[in-house]
Coordinates of C-alpha atoms and ligand atoms in Angstrom, one line a residue:
M15 CA -0.1 0.2 0.2
Y16 CA 1.9 3.5 0.4
R17 CA 3.4 5.2 2.7
P18 CA 1.7 8.6 3.5
I19 CA 5.0 10.5 1.8
T20 CA 3.6 13.4 4.0
E21 CA 5.5 11.9 6.9
T22 CA 9.3 12.3 4.7
P23 CA 8.8 15.2 2.7
V24 CA 11.0 14.7 -1.1
D25 CA 12.9 18.3 -1.0
E26 CA 11.5 19.3 -4.4
S27 CA 13.5 23.0 -4.2
T28 CA 16.9 20.8 -4.7
P29 CA 18.2 22.7 -7.6
A30 CA 19.8 21.0 -10.6
T31 CA 23.6 21.1 -10.0
H32 CA 24.5 20.6 -14.0
A33 CA 23.3 23.1 -16.7
R34 CA 21.0 20.4 -19.2
G35 CA 23.7 19.2 -22.0
N36 CA 22.3 20.9 -24.9
P37 CA 23.7 23.7 -25.6
H38 CA 20.0 24.4 -27.1
H39 CA 17.9 24.0 -24.8
N40 CA 15.7 26.6 -24.1
E41 CA 14.6 27.6 -20.0
S42 CA 11.4 27.4 -20.6
V43 CA 11.0 24.5 -19.4
N44 CA 11.4 24.4 -15.2
D45 CA 14.9 22.6 -14.7
N46 CA 14.6 23.0 -10.7
D47 CA 11.5 20.9 -10.4
S48 CA 13.0 17.5 -10.4
L49 CA 9.5 14.8 -9.1
W50 CA 7.7 17.1 -12.5
Y51 CA 7.1 13.8 -13.7
K52 CA 4.3 13.7 -10.5
D53 CA 2.9 16.0 -11.3
A54 CA 3.0 15.6 -14.8
I55 CA -0.8 15.2 -17.6
I56 CA 1.3 12.7 -20.0
Y57 CA -0.3 12.8 -23.8
Q58 CA 0.5 10.4 -26.4
L59 CA 1.1 10.6 -29.5
H60 CA 2.5 8.8 -33.0
V61 CA 4.4 11.3 -35.3
K62 CA 2.4 9.5 -38.3
S63 CA -1.3 9.2 -37.0
Y64 CA -1.5 12.9 -35.6
R65 CA -1.2 15.7 -38.3
D66 CA 0.2 15.8 -42.0
S67 CA 1.5 19.2 -43.1
N68 CA 3.4 18.2 -46.8
A69 CA 0.1 16.4 -48.0
D70 CA 2.2 13.1 -48.4
G71 CA -0.3 10.9 -46.5
F72 CA 1.6 10.6 -42.9
G73 CA 1.6 13.1 -40.3
D74 CA 5.0 14.9 -39.6
F75 CA 7.5 16.6 -37.2
R76 CA 6.2 19.6 -38.3
G77 CA 2.2 18.4 -38.5
L78 CA 3.0 18.1 -34.9
L79 CA 4.4 21.0 -34.3
E80 CA 1.4 23.1 -36.3
K81 CA -1.4 21.6 -32.6
L82 CA 0.9 21.6 -29.6
D83 CA -1.7 25.0 -29.2
Y84 CA -4.7 22.0 -28.7
I85 CA -2.1 20.1 -26.7
E86 CA -1.6 22.8 -24.5
Q87 CA -5.1 23.5 -24.5
L88 CA -6.1 20.1 -23.0
G89 CA -3.9 20.4 -20.2
A90 CA -1.4 18.6 -20.7
N91 CA 2.3 19.3 -20.0
T92 CA 3.8 16.6 -21.3
V93 CA 4.1 14.8 -25.1
W94 CA 5.1 10.8 -25.7
L95 CA 6.1 9.7 -28.9
L96 CA 5.6 6.4 -29.7
P97 CA 9.0 5.5 -32.5
F98 CA 9.8 7.5 -35.1
Y99 CA 13.1 6.2 -35.9
P100 CA 13.6 5.3 -39.2
S101 CA 12.1 1.6 -39.6
P102 CA 10.5 -1.0 -41.7
L103 CA 7.6 -0.5 -39.7
R104 CA 6.6 -4.8 -39.2
D105 CA 5.8 -3.3 -35.4
D106 CA 5.5 0.7 -35.5
G107 CA 7.9 2.3 -35.4
Y108 CA 9.7 -0.3 -32.5
D109 CA 12.3 -2.0 -35.3
I110 CA 14.2 0.2 -35.0
S111 CA 16.4 0.4 -37.8
A112 CA 19.0 3.4 -37.4
Y113 CA 19.4 5.0 -33.8
E114 CA 20.4 8.6 -34.1
E115 CA 18.5 9.6 -36.9
I116 CA 14.7 10.0 -38.2
N117 CA 13.0 8.2 -40.4
P118 CA 12.6 11.0 -43.2
T119 CA 8.7 10.6 -43.7
Y120 CA 8.0 12.9 -40.2
G121 CA 10.4 15.1 -41.1
S122 CA 14.5 16.0 -40.1
I123 CA 16.1 16.0 -37.4
D124 CA 16.1 19.9 -37.2
D125 CA 12.5 19.1 -37.4
F126 CA 12.2 17.4 -34.2
R127 CA 14.6 19.8 -32.6
A128 CA 12.5 23.2 -33.7
L129 CA 9.3 20.6 -32.3
L130 CA 11.1 20.1 -28.7
E131 CA 11.5 23.6 -28.5
A132 CA 8.6 25.1 -28.9
A133 CA 7.3 21.7 -27.2
H134 CA 10.2 23.4 -24.3
D135 CA 8.3 26.9 -24.9
R136 CA 4.6 26.4 -23.6
H137 CA 5.9 24.3 -20.8
I138 CA 5.5 21.0 -22.4
R139 CA 8.2 17.9 -21.7
V140 CA 8.4 16.0 -24.3
I141 CA 9.4 11.7 -23.5
T142 CA 10.7 9.9 -26.9
E143 CA 11.8 5.7 -27.1
L144 CA 14.1 4.0 -26.2
V145 CA 13.6 1.0 -27.9
I146 CA 16.7 -1.4 -26.9
N147 CA 15.8 -5.2 -25.7
H148 CA 15.8 -5.8 -29.6
T149 CA 15.9 -3.8 -33.4
S150 CA 14.7 -4.3 -36.7
D151 CA 16.7 -6.9 -38.2
Q152 CA 17.6 -4.6 -41.0
H153 CA 19.4 -2.2 -38.4
P154 CA 23.7 -2.9 -39.5
W155 CA 24.0 -4.5 -35.9
F156 CA 21.9 -7.1 -37.0
Q157 CA 23.6 -7.5 -40.7
R158 CA 27.0 -7.1 -39.2
A159 CA 26.6 -10.8 -36.5
R160 CA 24.9 -12.4 -39.2
R161 CA 27.9 -12.1 -41.9
A162 CA 30.6 -12.2 -38.5
P163 CA 32.2 -15.4 -37.4
K164 CA 30.2 -18.1 -34.9
D165 CA 31.2 -16.3 -31.6
S166 CA 32.9 -12.9 -32.9
P167 CA 33.0 -10.6 -31.4
E168 CA 30.5 -9.0 -34.1
R169 CA 27.9 -11.7 -33.2
N170 CA 28.3 -12.3 -30.0
W171 CA 26.0 -8.4 -30.2
Y172 CA 22.9 -10.8 -31.1
V173 CA 21.5 -14.2 -29.2
W174 CA 22.2 -16.6 -30.5
S175 CA 22.8 -20.9 -30.5
D176 CA 22.6 -24.4 -32.6
D177 CA 19.8 -25.5 -30.4
P178 CA 16.1 -23.8 -30.6
N179 CA 15.6 -25.4 -27.3
K180 CA 17.6 -23.3 -24.8
Y181 CA 16.1 -20.6 -22.8
A182 CA 12.9 -23.7 -23.1
G183 CA 11.1 -21.4 -20.0
T184 CA 10.1 -18.3 -21.3
R185 CA 6.8 -17.4 -22.5
I186 CA 6.0 -16.1 -25.9
I187 CA 4.5 -13.0 -26.2
F188 CA 2.8 -12.5 -29.9
T189 CA 1.4 -15.9 -29.2
D190 CA -0.7 -14.8 -32.6
T191 CA 1.9 -14.8 -35.0
E192 CA 5.8 -16.0 -33.2
K193 CA 5.7 -20.3 -32.5
S194 CA 9.5 -19.9 -31.1
N195 CA 11.6 -17.4 -29.7
W196 CA 14.3 -18.0 -31.8
S197 CA 14.4 -17.9 -35.0
W198 CA 17.0 -19.3 -37.6
D199 CA 18.9 -17.4 -40.2
P200 CA 20.8 -19.2 -43.2
E201 CA 23.4 -16.2 -43.2
A202 CA 24.9 -16.6 -40.0
Q203 CA 24.1 -20.6 -39.9
Q204 CA 22.7 -20.5 -36.0
F205 CA 18.9 -19.4 -33.9
Y206 CA 19.2 -15.7 -33.1
W207 CA 16.8 -15.3 -29.9
H208 CA 13.8 -12.8 -29.5
R209 CA 11.0 -11.9 -28.0
F210 CA 8.6 -10.0 -30.0
F211 CA 7.9 -10.5 -33.4
S212 CA 10.8 -12.7 -35.7
H213 CA 12.7 -9.7 -37.8
Q214 CA 13.4 -7.7 -33.6
P215 CA 16.2 -10.0 -33.1
D216 CA 16.8 -9.1 -29.1
L217 CA 20.4 -7.8 -28.6
N218 CA 23.1 -9.1 -26.2
F219 CA 23.8 -7.4 -22.6
D220 CA 25.4 -9.6 -21.5
N221 CA 27.8 -8.2 -23.9
P222 CA 29.9 -4.7 -22.5
E223 CA 29.8 -3.2 -25.9
V224 CA 26.0 -3.6 -26.1
V225 CA 26.0 -1.9 -23.2
E226 CA 28.3 1.3 -24.7
A227 CA 26.7 1.2 -27.6
V228 CA 23.3 1.4 -26.1
K229 CA 23.9 3.9 -23.4
N230 CA 26.0 7.0 -25.9
V231 CA 22.2 6.5 -28.1
M232 CA 20.8 7.5 -24.7
R233 CA 23.5 9.8 -24.8
F234 CA 22.6 11.1 -28.3
W235 CA 18.9 12.1 -27.1
L236 CA 18.9 13.3 -23.7
R237 CA 21.7 16.2 -25.6
M238 CA 19.6 17.5 -28.1
G239 CA 17.1 17.8 -24.8
V240 CA 14.4 15.5 -24.1
D241 CA 13.3 14.8 -21.5
G242 CA 12.4 11.7 -20.5
L243 CA 13.5 7.9 -22.1
R244 CA 10.5 5.3 -22.2
L245 CA 11.9 1.8 -21.9
D246 CA 10.4 -0.5 -24.1
A247 CA 10.2 -4.1 -22.7
I248 CA 12.8 -3.7 -20.5
P249 CA 12.1 -7.6 -18.1
Y250 CA 14.0 -9.3 -21.2
L251 CA 16.7 -7.6 -21.0
I252 CA 19.1 -10.5 -19.9
E253 CA 18.1 -14.5 -20.8
R254 CA 19.3 -17.4 -18.2
D255 CA 19.1 -20.6 -18.7
G256 CA 16.9 -22.4 -16.1
T257 CA 14.8 -19.0 -15.6
N258 CA 11.8 -17.3 -17.8
C259 CA 14.6 -15.2 -19.5
E260 CA 12.1 -12.0 -17.7
N261 CA 12.8 -9.1 -14.1
L262 CA 16.3 -11.5 -13.9
P263 CA 19.1 -9.5 -11.4
E264 CA 22.1 -9.3 -13.8
T265 CA 18.9 -7.2 -16.4
H266 CA 18.1 -5.0 -12.7
Q267 CA 22.2 -4.4 -13.5
V268 CA 21.9 -2.9 -16.6
L269 CA 19.0 -0.9 -15.5
K270 CA 20.9 0.7 -12.2
D271 CA 24.0 1.3 -14.8
L272 CA 22.3 2.9 -17.8
R273 CA 21.2 5.0 -14.5
A274 CA 24.0 5.8 -13.3
A275 CA 25.5 7.0 -16.5
L276 CA 21.7 9.1 -16.9
D277 CA 22.6 11.3 -13.5
A278 CA 25.9 11.6 -14.1
E279 CA 25.0 14.0 -17.1
F280 CA 20.9 15.1 -17.7
P281 CA 19.4 16.1 -14.5
N282 CA 16.3 16.0 -14.5
R283 CA 15.4 13.6 -16.6
I284 CA 13.5 10.2 -15.6
F285 CA 13.2 6.8 -17.4
L286 CA 9.6 5.1 -17.9
A287 CA 9.5 1.5 -17.4
E288 CA 7.9 -0.3 -19.6
A289 CA 6.8 -3.0 -17.4
N290 CA 4.1 -5.8 -18.5
Q291 CA 4.3 -7.0 -14.9
W292 CA 2.2 -7.7 -11.5
P293 CA 2.7 -5.1 -8.5
S294 CA 5.6 -6.6 -6.6
D295 CA 7.6 -7.7 -9.7
V296 CA 7.5 -3.9 -11.2
R297 CA 8.0 -1.9 -8.4
Q298 CA 11.6 -3.9 -9.1
Y299 CA 12.1 -1.4 -11.5
F300 CA 12.3 1.1 -8.7
G301 CA 15.3 -0.5 -7.5
H302 CA 16.7 1.6 -4.8
S303 CA 15.7 4.5 -6.6
D304 CA 18.5 3.8 -8.5
E305 CA 16.6 2.5 -11.5
C306 CA 13.5 4.1 -13.5
H307 CA 11.6 6.6 -11.9
M308 CA 8.2 6.3 -13.8
A309 CA 6.8 2.4 -14.4
F310 CA 4.4 1.4 -15.9
H311 CA 1.3 -0.1 -13.4
F312 CA -0.3 -2.6 -15.7
P313 CA -2.3 -4.7 -13.8
V314 CA -4.4 -2.0 -12.5
M315 CA -5.6 -0.8 -16.1
P316 CA -7.6 -3.7 -16.3
R317 CA -9.6 -4.0 -13.0
M318 CA -10.5 -0.4 -13.7
Y319 CA -12.4 -1.6 -17.1
M320 CA -14.3 -4.8 -14.7
A321 CA -14.9 -3.0 -12.1
I322 CA -17.1 -1.0 -13.7
R323 CA -18.9 -3.7 -16.2
K324 CA -19.5 -5.9 -12.1
E325 CA -20.1 -2.8 -11.3
D326 CA -18.2 -3.6 -8.2
R327 CA -14.9 -2.2 -6.5
T328 CA -13.4 -5.7 -5.2
P329 CA -11.6 -5.6 -8.5
V330 CA -9.6 -2.3 -8.5
V331 CA -9.3 -2.3 -4.0
D332 CA -7.8 -5.7 -4.3
I333 CA -5.4 -5.0 -6.4
M334 CA -4.2 -1.6 -5.6
R335 CA -3.7 -3.8 -1.9
Q336 CA -1.4 -6.7 -4.0
T337 CA 1.0 -2.7 -4.8
P338 CA 4.0 -1.6 -2.6
E339 CA 4.9 1.1 -1.5
I340 CA 7.8 2.8 -3.9
P341 CA 10.0 4.7 -3.3
E342 CA 9.4 8.4 -2.7
D343 CA 11.0 10.1 -5.8
C344 CA 9.0 7.6 -7.9
Q345 CA 5.8 7.3 -9.1
W346 CA 3.1 4.9 -11.5
A347 CA 1.6 5.6 -15.1
I348 CA -1.5 5.2 -15.1
F349 CA -3.2 4.6 -18.5
L350 CA -6.9 3.3 -19.8
R351 CA -5.5 2.1 -22.9
N352 CA -2.4 3.4 -25.5
H353 CA -1.4 2.3 -28.9
D354 CA -0.9 -1.4 -28.4
E355 CA -4.4 -4.6 -27.1
L356 CA -5.5 -4.1 -24.0
T357 CA -3.4 -6.5 -22.4
L358 CA -4.8 -9.4 -20.7
E359 CA -1.0 -10.3 -19.4
M360 CA -1.5 -9.4 -15.9
V361 CA -5.5 -10.9 -15.0
T362 CA -6.3 -14.8 -13.6
D363 CA -7.2 -17.5 -16.0
E364 CA -10.7 -16.0 -15.0
E365 CA -10.7 -12.4 -14.7
R366 CA -9.2 -12.6 -19.0
D367 CA -12.7 -14.8 -19.7
Y368 CA -14.3 -12.5 -18.2
M369 CA -12.7 -9.3 -20.2
Y370 CA -13.0 -11.2 -23.2
R371 CA -16.3 -11.9 -22.5
E372 CA -17.7 -8.4 -21.5
Y373 CA -14.9 -6.4 -24.4
A374 CA -14.6 -8.4 -27.2
R375 CA -17.7 -10.7 -28.3
D376 CA -16.2 -10.5 -31.9
P377 CA -12.6 -12.5 -32.9
R378 CA -11.9 -9.0 -34.2
M379 CA -12.0 -7.9 -31.1
R380 CA -8.7 -9.5 -29.7
I381 CA -4.9 -10.6 -30.5
N382 CA -2.5 -12.0 -28.9
V383 CA -3.9 -11.9 -24.3
G384 CA -5.9 -8.8 -25.2
I385 CA -7.4 -6.5 -26.9
R386 CA -7.2 -4.0 -29.5
R387 CA -10.6 -1.6 -29.1
R388 CA -10.4 2.4 -27.8
L389 CA -11.8 3.6 -24.6
N390 CA -14.9 5.1 -26.5
P391 CA -16.2 1.8 -27.9
L392 CA -15.4 -0.3 -25.0
M393 CA -17.4 1.7 -22.9
D394 CA -19.9 1.5 -25.9
G395 CA -20.2 4.9 -25.9
G396 CA -21.8 5.5 -23.2
R397 CA -20.3 9.3 -22.2
R398 CA -21.6 8.7 -18.6
Q399 CA -19.3 5.5 -18.5
V400 CA -16.6 7.8 -20.9
E401 CA -16.7 10.1 -17.6
L402 CA -16.1 8.1 -15.7
M403 CA -13.1 5.7 -16.7
N404 CA -11.4 9.6 -17.2
A405 CA -11.7 11.0 -13.6
L406 CA -10.9 6.8 -11.8
L407 CA -7.4 8.2 -14.8
M408 CA -6.7 10.9 -12.6
S409 CA -7.2 9.9 -9.5
M410 CA -5.9 7.2 -8.9
P411 CA -2.0 7.3 -8.2
G412 CA 0.1 8.0 -10.6
T413 CA 0.2 10.1 -13.8
P414 CA -2.1 10.2 -15.2
I415 CA -1.7 9.2 -19.7
I416 CA -4.1 10.0 -22.2
Y417 CA -4.0 8.3 -25.4
Y418 CA -4.8 10.7 -28.4
G419 CA -7.4 11.2 -29.8
D420 CA -9.7 9.4 -26.4
E421 CA -9.9 13.1 -25.5
I422 CA -12.6 13.1 -28.9
G423 CA -14.2 9.8 -28.0
M424 CA -12.5 8.5 -30.9
G425 CA -13.2 4.4 -31.8
D426 CA -11.4 1.8 -33.6
N427 CA -11.9 0.0 -37.2
I428 CA -11.0 -3.7 -35.7
Y429 CA -10.9 -4.6 -39.7
L430 CA -6.9 -3.8 -40.0
G431 CA -4.5 -5.8 -39.5
D432 CA -2.6 -5.8 -35.9
R433 CA -2.9 -3.2 -34.1
N434 CA -3.3 -0.8 -35.9
G435 CA -7.4 0.3 -35.3
V436 CA -6.4 1.6 -32.5
R437 CA -3.7 3.8 -34.4
T438 CA -5.5 5.5 -37.0
P439 CA -5.3 9.1 -38.1
M440 CA -6.5 12.5 -35.5
Q441 CA -10.0 13.9 -36.4
W442 CA -9.3 17.0 -36.5
S443 CA -12.4 18.0 -38.4
A444 CA -15.5 17.1 -40.8
D445 CA -13.5 18.4 -43.0
R446 CA -11.6 16.1 -46.3
N447 CA -8.9 12.9 -44.4
A448 CA -10.6 14.1 -40.9
G449 CA -8.8 17.8 -41.4
F450 CA -5.2 15.2 -40.9
S451 CA -4.3 15.7 -44.1
E452 CA -4.7 16.9 -47.5
A453 CA -3.5 13.9 -48.9
D454 CA -5.7 11.9 -51.3
T455 CA -7.7 10.1 -49.2
A456 CA -5.9 7.4 -51.5
A457 CA -3.0 8.0 -49.5
L458 CA -3.0 7.9 -46.5
F459 CA -0.4 5.3 -44.6
S460 CA -4.3 4.6 -43.4
P461 CA -8.4 4.2 -43.3
L462 CA -9.2 6.7 -41.2
I463 CA -12.9 6.0 -38.9
V464 CA -15.3 6.7 -41.2
D465 CA -18.5 4.7 -39.3
P466 CA -21.1 6.0 -37.5
P467 CA -21.0 7.2 -34.2
Y468 CA -17.2 7.4 -34.4
G469 CA -16.6 8.3 -37.9
Y470 CA -15.0 11.6 -38.1
H471 CA -17.4 13.3 -39.1
T472 CA -19.2 13.2 -36.3
V473 CA -16.5 12.6 -33.7
N474 CA -14.1 15.5 -34.7
V475 CA -12.3 18.5 -32.0
G476 CA -13.6 21.0 -34.7
A477 CA -17.8 20.2 -33.6
Q478 CA -16.0 20.0 -29.8
E479 CA -14.8 22.2 -29.3
R480 CA -17.7 24.0 -30.6
V481 CA -20.4 22.3 -28.4
P482 CA -20.1 23.5 -24.6
T483 CA -20.7 20.3 -23.1
S484 CA -18.7 18.5 -25.3
L485 CA -16.1 15.5 -24.4
L486 CA -13.9 17.6 -25.9
R487 CA -14.7 20.2 -23.5
W488 CA -15.2 18.5 -20.1
M489 CA -11.9 16.9 -21.0
R490 CA -9.9 19.7 -20.1
R491 CA -11.8 20.9 -17.5
L492 CA -11.3 17.4 -15.2
I493 CA -7.5 18.1 -16.1
N494 CA -7.8 21.5 -14.6
V495 CA -8.7 20.1 -12.1
R496 CA -7.3 18.0 -11.7
Q497 CA -3.9 20.2 -11.8
E498 CA -5.5 22.3 -8.9
Y499 CA -4.6 20.0 -6.6
K500 CA -1.3 18.5 -5.6
A501 CA -2.3 15.2 -4.2
F502 CA -3.1 13.6 -7.4
G503 CA -0.1 13.2 -8.8
R504 CA 1.4 13.0 -5.5
G505 CA -0.5 12.3 -2.5
T506 CA -1.4 9.0 -0.9
W507 CA -4.3 6.1 -1.6
E508 CA -6.5 5.1 0.7
P509 CA -9.7 3.4 0.6
V510 CA -12.5 3.9 2.5
D511 CA -14.4 0.9 3.5
A512 CA -18.1 1.5 2.6
A513 CA -21.3 -1.0 2.4
N514 CA -22.1 -0.8 -1.0
R515 CA -19.6 -1.9 -3.3
R516 CA -21.1 -1.0 -6.4
V517 CA -18.8 2.5 -4.9
L518 CA -15.3 2.7 -5.0
V519 CA -14.3 5.3 -2.6
F520 CA -10.5 6.7 -1.2
I521 CA -8.7 9.5 0.0
R522 CA -5.7 11.8 -1.7
R523 CA -4.1 12.4 1.0
Y524 CA -0.7 15.1 0.5
R525 CA 0.9 17.2 3.7
D526 CA -2.0 19.8 4.1
E527 CA -5.2 18.6 1.0
L528 CA -6.5 16.1 1.9
I529 CA -9.4 15.4 -1.3
L530 CA -11.9 12.5 -0.8
C531 CA -12.9 11.1 -4.4
V532 CA -15.9 9.0 -4.4
N533 CA -17.0 6.7 -7.7
N534 CA -20.3 5.2 -8.4
L535 CA -18.8 1.9 -10.7
S536 CA -22.8 1.2 -11.4
R537 CA -25.7 2.1 -14.2
F538 CA -28.4 3.1 -10.9
A539 CA -28.2 5.4 -8.4
Q540 CA -26.4 4.1 -4.9
Y541 CA -26.4 5.8 -2.2
V542 CA -23.0 5.5 0.3
E543 CA -22.3 5.2 4.1
L544 CA -19.1 7.0 4.8
D545 CA -17.4 6.5 7.8
L546 CA -16.0 9.0 8.5
H547 CA -15.5 9.9 11.8
A548 CA -11.5 10.4 11.9
L549 CA -12.4 13.8 10.4
R550 CA -14.4 15.2 12.3
G551 CA -15.4 18.6 11.9
M552 CA -14.1 18.5 8.3
V553 CA -16.3 20.2 5.1
P554 CA -16.3 19.2 2.2
L555 CA -15.6 21.2 -1.1
E556 CA -16.9 20.1 -3.9
L557 CA -14.2 20.6 -6.7
W558 CA -16.0 21.4 -9.3
S559 CA -18.3 23.5 -8.3
K560 CA -16.9 24.6 -5.8
N561 CA -20.4 23.9 -3.5
C562 CA -19.7 24.0 0.3
F563 CA -21.7 20.6 1.5
P564 CA -22.4 19.3 5.0
G565 CA -19.9 19.2 7.3
I566 CA -18.3 16.1 8.8
G567 CA -20.2 14.8 11.5
D568 CA -20.8 12.1 14.4
L569 CA -22.9 10.3 12.3
P570 CA -21.9 7.7 9.0
Y571 CA -21.3 11.0 5.6
L572 CA -24.7 9.9 3.2
L573 CA -23.9 10.5 0.0
T574 CA -26.4 9.8 -3.5
L575 CA -24.7 9.3 -6.5
G576 CA -26.9 8.7 -10.1
P577 CA -25.3 6.9 -12.0
H578 CA -21.4 6.5 -12.9
N579 CA -21.9 10.0 -11.5
F580 CA -18.4 10.9 -9.4
L581 CA -17.9 13.3 -6.9
W582 CA -14.4 14.8 -5.8
F583 CA -14.2 17.0 -2.8
R584 CA -11.3 18.7 -0.4
L585 CA -11.8 18.2 3.1
M586 CA -11.5 21.3 5.3
P587 CA -10.7 22.4 8.3
P588 CA -14.2 24.7 8.9
E589 CA -12.8 28.3 9.0
Q590 CA -10.6 28.0 5.0
A591 CA -13.7 26.8 4.2
K592 CA -16.0 29.4 4.9
S593 CA -14.8 31.6 2.1
Y594 CA -16.6 29.5 -0.1
Q595 CA -20.0 29.5 1.9
R596 CA -22.4 31.6 0.0
S597 CA -25.9 31.2 1.6
T598 CA -28.8 29.2 -1.3
Ligands
LIG11 C1 6.5 -3.1 -26.3 C2 5.7 -1.7 -27.6 O1 4.5 -1.0 -26.9 C3 4.6 -3.1 -28.0 O2 4.0 -1.9 -29.5 C4 6.2 -3.5 -29.5 O3 4.9 -3.8 -30.3 C5 7.0 -4.1 -27.9 N1 7.6 -3.8 -27.4 C6 7.9 -5.0 -28.8 O4 8.5 -3.7 -30.1

């Protein structure tokens, strides 16, 4: 559970001791705030899908730059960019063929620099991808390795074997496409190891030259000024016989080594761990504050979906109880959807069956061990359900990540291959190509979502800008309210027990901020009686309206909520609440 970090607050005013490595670095992003990632609202997007500035059908950096105002207005203060490096794009860019270049379809290094500078001017930080577990088989390192003699230093940059039964205890991740973690290379006359697609050979992290090369890649982007690196597929760096080849101590050693390199030169930059593992295993990726600053909380995500569909808070409360404490300067990253399938690896078999039954009736909605759909269709287009899920995203412990397009309720296309159905072009307007591109429609990198009810003619930014009650404008307010209180990003999470299990209640506490969150998971109105006697005398201030509710007394505190409603209160001493009280 969560130790109250109020007991020993971290010093937030620690001045930066080094200047940034980048001579062009813009001072507009506050260098002194070493815990910035705790107060962040992250917006995740693919440059390719966002906005095409040169009418070639692919989004690009210039296009993204045009749209920074939109991101700023949404209230996001950090952008996470999916891979934009040269790549055969057989895994949408996670198959990298050159680490220190930009895919020319998306622009040039100068365009990337311009984007960074413009983002920093707006106080928006930028997180990019460090994909180091594997490369594309087209990467020169792999081409060199396969041609080099067996057991030579060059061959040794990847993981080879003559025996495809080695490391037999290792699961397959892409179960729909791969039969083995080994593939035969006719050129090398050996098998090579790959945890993902067979065109993505794993680098050999037992080789110190590989670790050094990866550090140089890291430094290259940090020197340019990126604020954080998402460490893709980080549990799989090292392989050992007789293990499942995940989360090994040697893998953590590599991470500590990378972190030391980060800290030596780049204060206030962060690592975000992608470790799709159980909470106790993910805990290890924070180390003693000497590995990653942040890590995704994968297991809580499907449980939010379970809770709302079961109308029962138990799945969320249970997983939070299993969530260990993390070091004070570390942080969870939470999300509802992302560019991948809604992963069901961190649930029991029974829970997986439930999720498939409820959320993926059509087999086309399923891929690998997960569901390839977006948030709005998962909620059957229910506005109240979408709002409640977003309210949970913004109030559960950790830094929230919004997947582009979910803020306007975009739909998906389950007829596209792989996970492409949730990666379609951003819907800016009802104009041609949804305002995404001026290219011929046939030239777009992906079909647009056109069918009702999620087609771009109705679901688009322009339309939602004009309607005060739109989801987009509601999302802006939600983010605004959250950002008024540090407790959401930094506070403890304390569940409040109530007899009615259809209501999920918790308190977020940080210094003098005490926030009570009450969520009705049910499609019907509910009441809940809360034992708040420990907070007797406090006055609840409803955060959206700034209305004072009746003070907390000796009796159980009674609240009623409409279907899928939520309420956020700041609990204040009466003297502080006075300024908000008004006669009705
Ligand atoms: C994790 C990424 O999120 C996913 O999109 C990718 O396919 C795998 N890593 C393999 O690179």
